[in-house]
GROMACS .gro file of C-alpha atoms in nm:
model
  254
    1MET     CA    1   0.000   0.000   0.000
    2PRO     CA    2   0.151   0.338  -0.106
    3ILE     CA    3   0.253   0.579   0.169
    4ASP     CA    4   0.060   0.907   0.181
    5PHE     CA    5   0.351   1.138   0.260
    6GLY     CA    6   0.110   1.431   0.285
    7MET     CA    7  -0.024   1.289   0.612
    8VAL     CA    8   0.308   1.366   0.782
    9PRO     CA    9   0.392   1.731   0.869
   10TRP     CA   10   0.691   1.882   0.693
   11LYS     CA   11   0.893   1.927   1.014
   12HIS     CA   12   0.838   1.559   1.092
   13HIS     CA   13   0.985   1.473   0.750
   14VAL     CA   14   1.288   1.693   0.815
   15TYR     CA   15   1.345   1.535   1.157
   16ILE     CA   16   1.307   1.182   1.022
   17PHE     CA   17   1.548   1.225   0.730
   18THR     CA   18   1.810   1.406   0.938
   19HIS     CA   19   1.805   1.134   1.205
   20SER     CA   20   1.773   0.819   0.990
   21GLN     CA   21   2.065   0.610   0.868
   22SER     CA   22   1.886   0.470   0.561
   23VAL     CA   23   1.585   0.521   0.338
   24SER     CA   24   1.419   0.208   0.482
   25GLU     CA   25   1.457   0.348   0.835
   26ALA     CA   26   1.309   0.682   0.728
   27LEU     CA   27   1.013   0.510   0.560
   28PHE     CA   28   0.959   0.302   0.873
   29TYR     CA   29   0.926   0.614   1.090
   30ILE     CA   30   0.700   0.783   0.834
   31GLU     CA   31   0.465   0.481   0.835
   32GLU     CA   32   0.468   0.464   1.216
   33THR     CA   33   0.400   0.836   1.243
   34ILE     CA   34   0.093   0.797   1.021
   35ARG     CA   35  -0.022   0.482   1.203
   36ASN     CA   36   0.019   0.625   1.553
   37SER     CA   37  -0.045   0.997   1.486
   38TRP     CA   38   0.280   1.086   1.663
   39SER     CA   39   0.357   1.442   1.764
   40ARG     CA   40   0.711   1.555   1.685
   41ALA     CA   41   0.810   1.501   2.049
   42GLU     CA   42   0.674   1.143   2.039
   43LEU     CA   43   0.852   1.081   1.710
   44GLY     CA   44   1.179   1.210   1.857
   45ALA     CA   45   1.143   0.986   2.160
   46GLU     CA   46   1.089   0.677   1.944
   47ILE     CA   47   1.388   0.761   1.723
   48ASP     CA   48   1.607   0.822   2.031
   49ASN     CA   49   1.491   0.485   2.165
   50ASN     CA   50   1.591   0.320   1.833
   51LEU     CA   51   1.248   0.170   1.767
   52TYR     CA   52   1.355   0.082   1.412
   53GLY     CA   53   1.655  -0.114   1.535
   54LYS     CA   54   1.451  -0.303   1.793
   55GLN     CA   55   1.163  -0.403   1.564
   56GLY     CA   56   1.167  -0.763   1.453
   57HIS     CA   57   1.418  -0.885   1.710
   58ALA     CA   58   1.154  -1.052   1.926
   59ILE     CA   59   1.112  -1.417   1.826
   60THR     CA   60   0.749  -1.518   1.767
   61ASN     CA   61   0.537  -1.796   1.618
   62PHE     CA   62   0.271  -1.548   1.508
   63ASP     CA   63   0.294  -1.638   1.138
   64GLU     CA   64   0.194  -1.996   1.222
   65LYS     CA   65  -0.056  -1.927   1.500
   66LEU     CA   66  -0.234  -1.608   1.389
   67PRO     CA   67  -0.418  -1.528   1.065
   68ALA     CA   68  -0.293  -1.257   0.829
   69PRO     CA   69  -0.293  -0.958   0.849
   70TYR     CA   70  -0.340  -0.987   1.227
   71SER     CA   71  -0.012  -1.179   1.258
   72GLY     CA   72   0.179  -0.890   1.100
   73LEU     CA   73   0.015  -0.635   1.328
   74ALA     CA   74   0.097  -0.851   1.630
   75LYS     CA   75   0.464  -0.881   1.530
   76ALA     CA   76   0.482  -0.504   1.479
   77ILE     CA   77   0.391  -0.425   1.840
   78LEU     CA   78   0.681  -0.627   1.984
   79LYS     CA   79   1.044  -0.526   1.998
   80SER     CA   80   1.366  -0.645   2.157
   81PRO     CA   81   1.544  -0.547   2.368
   82TYR     CA   82   1.310  -0.350   2.592
   83ASP     CA   83   1.489  -0.065   2.767
   84PHE     CA   84   1.431  -0.079   3.144
   85GLY     CA   85   1.691   0.186   3.214
   86PHE     CA   86   1.431   0.380   3.411
   87ILE     CA   87   1.475   0.125   3.692
   88ASP     CA   88   1.724   0.282   3.930
   89LYS     CA   89   1.802  -0.031   4.132
   90LYS     CA   90   2.006  -0.344   4.087
   91ILE     CA   91   1.769  -0.629   4.001
   92THR     CA   92   1.843  -0.987   4.104
   93THR     CA   93   1.498  -1.148   4.137
   94GLU     CA   94   1.183  -1.164   3.927
   95LYS     CA   95   0.979  -1.014   4.210
   96GLN     CA   96   1.211  -0.712   4.220
   97LEU     CA   97   1.176  -0.667   3.844
   98GLU     CA   98   0.798  -0.699   3.856
   99ASP     CA   99   0.773  -0.461   4.154
  100GLU     CA  100   0.982  -0.197   3.977
  101LEU     CA  101   0.787  -0.225   3.652
  102ALA     CA  102   0.457  -0.197   3.842
  103THR     CA  103   0.587   0.105   4.037
  104ASN     CA  104   0.701   0.266   3.711
  105ILE     CA  105   0.401   0.145   3.511
  106THR     CA  106   0.371   0.466   3.308
  107ARG     CA  107   0.733   0.437   3.194
  108PHE     CA  108   0.684   0.066   3.126
  109LEU     CA  109   0.377   0.133   2.911
  110LEU     CA  110   0.568   0.396   2.714
  111GLU     CA  111   0.846   0.143   2.653
  112LEU     CA  112   0.598  -0.126   2.545
  113GLY     CA  113   0.452   0.118   2.291
  114GLN     CA  114   0.121   0.273   2.197
  115GLY     CA  115  -0.190   0.063   2.242
  116PHE     CA  116  -0.088  -0.122   2.558
  117ALA     CA  117  -0.331  -0.082   2.849
  118TYR     CA  118  -0.243  -0.217   3.193
  119VAL     CA  119  -0.495  -0.470   3.326
  120GLY     CA  120  -0.313  -0.589   3.638
  121ARG     CA  121  -0.040  -0.795   3.803
  122GLN     CA  122  -0.056  -1.125   3.989
  123MET     CA  123  -0.415  -1.172   3.873
  124GLU     CA  124  -0.561  -1.505   3.982
  125LEU     CA  125  -0.672  -1.739   3.705
  126LYS     CA  126  -0.907  -1.979   3.882
  127MET     CA  127  -0.958  -2.313   3.713
  128PRO     CA  128  -1.298  -2.489   3.722
  129GLY     CA  129  -1.142  -2.758   3.942
  130GLY     CA  130  -1.031  -2.504   4.202
  131GLN     CA  131  -0.662  -2.463   4.118
  132THR     CA  132  -0.530  -2.107   4.084
  133PHE     CA  133  -0.252  -1.984   3.857
  134ILE     CA  134  -0.097  -1.637   3.865
  135PRO     CA  135   0.082  -1.482   3.564
  136ASP     CA  136   0.310  -1.186   3.628
  137MET     CA  137   0.125  -0.914   3.434
  138ILE     CA  138  -0.168  -0.887   3.197
  139PHE     CA  139  -0.223  -0.612   2.940
  140TYR     CA  140  -0.485  -0.538   2.677
  141HIS     CA  141  -0.383  -0.400   2.339
  142THR     CA  142  -0.638  -0.155   2.205
  143ARG     CA  143  -0.532  -0.184   1.840
  144LEU     CA  144  -0.505  -0.561   1.837
  145LYS     CA  145  -0.813  -0.594   2.057
  146ALA     CA  146  -0.645  -0.874   2.246
  147TYR     CA  147  -0.516  -0.959   2.592
  148ILE     CA  148  -0.139  -0.993   2.628
  149VAL     CA  149   0.000  -1.212   2.906
  150CYS     CA  150   0.346  -1.092   3.010
  151GLU     CA  151   0.591  -1.312   3.198
  152LEU     CA  152   0.918  -1.171   3.333
  153LYS     CA  153   1.242  -1.365   3.382
  154VAL     CA  154   1.574  -1.235   3.518
  155VAL     CA  155   1.761  -1.533   3.370
  156PRO     CA  156   1.829  -1.649   3.011
  157PHE     CA  157   1.544  -1.819   2.828
  158ILE     CA  158   1.494  -2.193   2.879
  159PRO     CA  159   1.234  -2.413   2.700
  160ASP     CA  160   1.027  -2.464   3.017
  161PHE     CA  161   0.924  -2.097   3.004
  162ALA     CA  162   0.740  -2.147   2.674
  163GLY     CA  163   0.518  -2.425   2.812
  164LYS     CA  164   0.417  -2.224   3.116
  165LEU     CA  165   0.337  -1.915   2.908
  166ASN     CA  166   0.143  -2.128   2.659
  167PHE     CA  167  -0.077  -2.248   2.946
  168TYR     CA  168  -0.136  -1.895   3.079
  169VAL     CA  169  -0.248  -1.780   2.734
  170SER     CA  170  -0.491  -2.071   2.711
  171ALA     CA  171  -0.628  -1.987   3.056
  172VAL     CA  172  -0.682  -1.619   2.971
  173ASP     CA  173  -0.855  -1.722   2.647
  174GLU     CA  174  -1.094  -1.939   2.848
  175LEU     CA  175  -1.148  -1.715   3.151
  176MET     CA  176  -1.112  -1.354   3.033
  177LYS     CA  177  -1.136  -1.329   2.654
  178GLN     CA  178  -1.469  -1.201   2.521
  179PRO     CA  179  -1.630  -1.317   2.193
  180ASP     CA  180  -1.526  -0.998   2.012
  181ASP     CA  181  -1.163  -1.014   2.132
  182ASN     CA  182  -0.885  -1.149   1.914
  183PRO     CA  183  -0.670  -1.443   2.033
  184THR     CA  184  -0.466  -1.376   2.346
  185ILE     CA  185  -0.091  -1.336   2.298
  186GLY     CA  186   0.191  -1.444   2.529
  187LEU     CA  187   0.498  -1.223   2.572
  188LEU     CA  188   0.798  -1.341   2.771
  189ILE     CA  189   1.064  -1.079   2.851
  190CYS     CA  190   1.387  -1.232   2.975
  191LYS     CA  191   1.749  -1.140   3.043
  192SER     CA  192   1.875  -1.300   2.722
  193LYS     CA  193   1.775  -1.559   2.462
  194ASP     CA  194   1.921  -1.800   2.211
  195ASP     CA  195   1.699  -1.759   1.905
  196THR     CA  196   1.733  -2.123   1.800
  197VAL     CA  197   1.634  -2.248   2.147
  198VAL     CA  198   1.330  -2.020   2.140
  199GLU     CA  199   1.223  -2.132   1.794
  200TRP     CA  200   1.257  -2.501   1.882
  201SER     CA  201   1.066  -2.442   2.207
  202PHE     CA  202   0.771  -2.309   2.006
  203ARG     CA  203   0.729  -2.644   1.829
  204GLY     CA  204   0.423  -2.814   1.968
  205MET     CA  205   0.289  -2.495   2.128
  206ASN     CA  206  -0.062  -2.411   2.017
  207GLN     CA  207  -0.080  -2.048   2.130
  208PRO     CA  208   0.076  -1.732   1.980
  209LEU     CA  209   0.392  -1.658   2.179
  210GLY     CA  210   0.674  -1.404   2.161
  211VAL     CA  211   1.007  -1.385   2.344
  212ALA     CA  212   1.209  -1.066   2.386
  213GLU     CA  213   1.505  -0.947   2.591
  214TYR     CA  214   1.541  -0.650   2.825
  215GLN     CA  215   1.823  -0.415   2.919
  216LEU     CA  216   1.883  -0.262   3.261
  217LYS     CA  217   2.096   0.026   3.376
  218GLU     CA  218   2.450  -0.093   3.449
  219PHE     CA  219   2.564  -0.072   3.810
  220ILE     CA  220   2.921  -0.094   3.937
  221SER     CA  221   2.974  -0.396   4.161
  222GLU     CA  222   3.071  -0.341   4.524
  223LYS     CA  223   3.410  -0.503   4.459
  224ALA     CA  224   3.477  -0.268   4.167
  225ALA     CA  225   3.349   0.031   4.361
  226LYS     CA  226   3.606  -0.034   4.635
  227LEU     CA  227   3.883  -0.003   4.378
  228LEU     CA  228   3.764   0.343   4.273
  229PRO     CA  229   3.877   0.655   4.461
  230SER     CA  230   3.628   0.810   4.701
  231GLU     CA  231   3.473   1.152   4.643
  232ALA     CA  232   3.705   1.299   4.912
  233GLU     CA  233   4.010   1.145   4.745
  234LEU     CA  234   3.909   1.283   4.406
  235GLN     CA  235   3.855   1.627   4.556
  236SER     CA  236   4.199   1.609   4.719
  237VAL     CA  237   4.358   1.533   4.380
  238ILE     CA  238   4.172   1.825   4.221
  239ASP     CA  239   4.279   2.062   4.499
  240THR     CA  240   4.641   1.950   4.466
  241TYR     CA  241   4.627   2.001   4.090
  242ASP     CA  242   4.483   2.351   4.139
  243GLU     CA  243   4.761   2.438   4.385
  244ILE     CA  244   5.029   2.318   4.142
  245SER     CA  245   4.868   2.516   3.860
  246ASP     CA  246   4.863   2.832   4.075
  247LEU     CA  247   5.233   2.788   4.159
  248GLU     CA  248   5.319   2.741   3.791
  249VAL     CA  249   5.131   3.058   3.699
  250LYS     CA  250   5.310   3.258   3.974
  251SER     CA  251   5.648   3.126   3.865
  252LEU     CA  252   5.579   3.239   3.509
  253HIS     CA  253   5.493   3.589   3.629
  254ASN     CA  254   5.810   3.602   3.843
   0.00000   0.00000   0.00000
């Protein structure tokens, strides 16, 4: 389908072409601007966040499990890695990661992208037989008109994760999905992934699943921090340097 360039303001065009590394990247941002009705500030934020570079790096089975063109729309809403740099703490457990994302839910939604609406965390999925299962987070995507079950892992992807997420998606389809909703999607965000392991893990899964990575702010370890000079030591070095500089200037004048 041809792009209607007239739907994008001139200043948007200038910003896109002065900040894009290729024609394909520029066309991507033009199409996304039209699709999402971005302001110039929103456009700038997405370019700064390298949305183009992150698109398509999530591994999914959407082409096999979702009908076209819905599969293409579903793939377009995912990216990898997700930037969790807004978390200002060192994360070592899944609960810590989930707590921080829930606390910073506005920032998390912005990172997920337009269309994501927060439904809740640790929502109980009660089975007819009485058992209860609790996925990490559930969203609803307004453009896809579908629930998205999000699982968080602070370790590299392993095949077991796919089976658990597949079950959660089935449960949400049975317990929450309405007749006019599209199929529920599973999104697993983990520390790292081997694409081949993910793709093989999808074999035999009957639900649409996607796996992406995340990035956190880097923190200096305590051991490394001890090797660095303290603030007082740095200030002492600066003061000494200033004193030497003053003496050199005086000697030049004498």
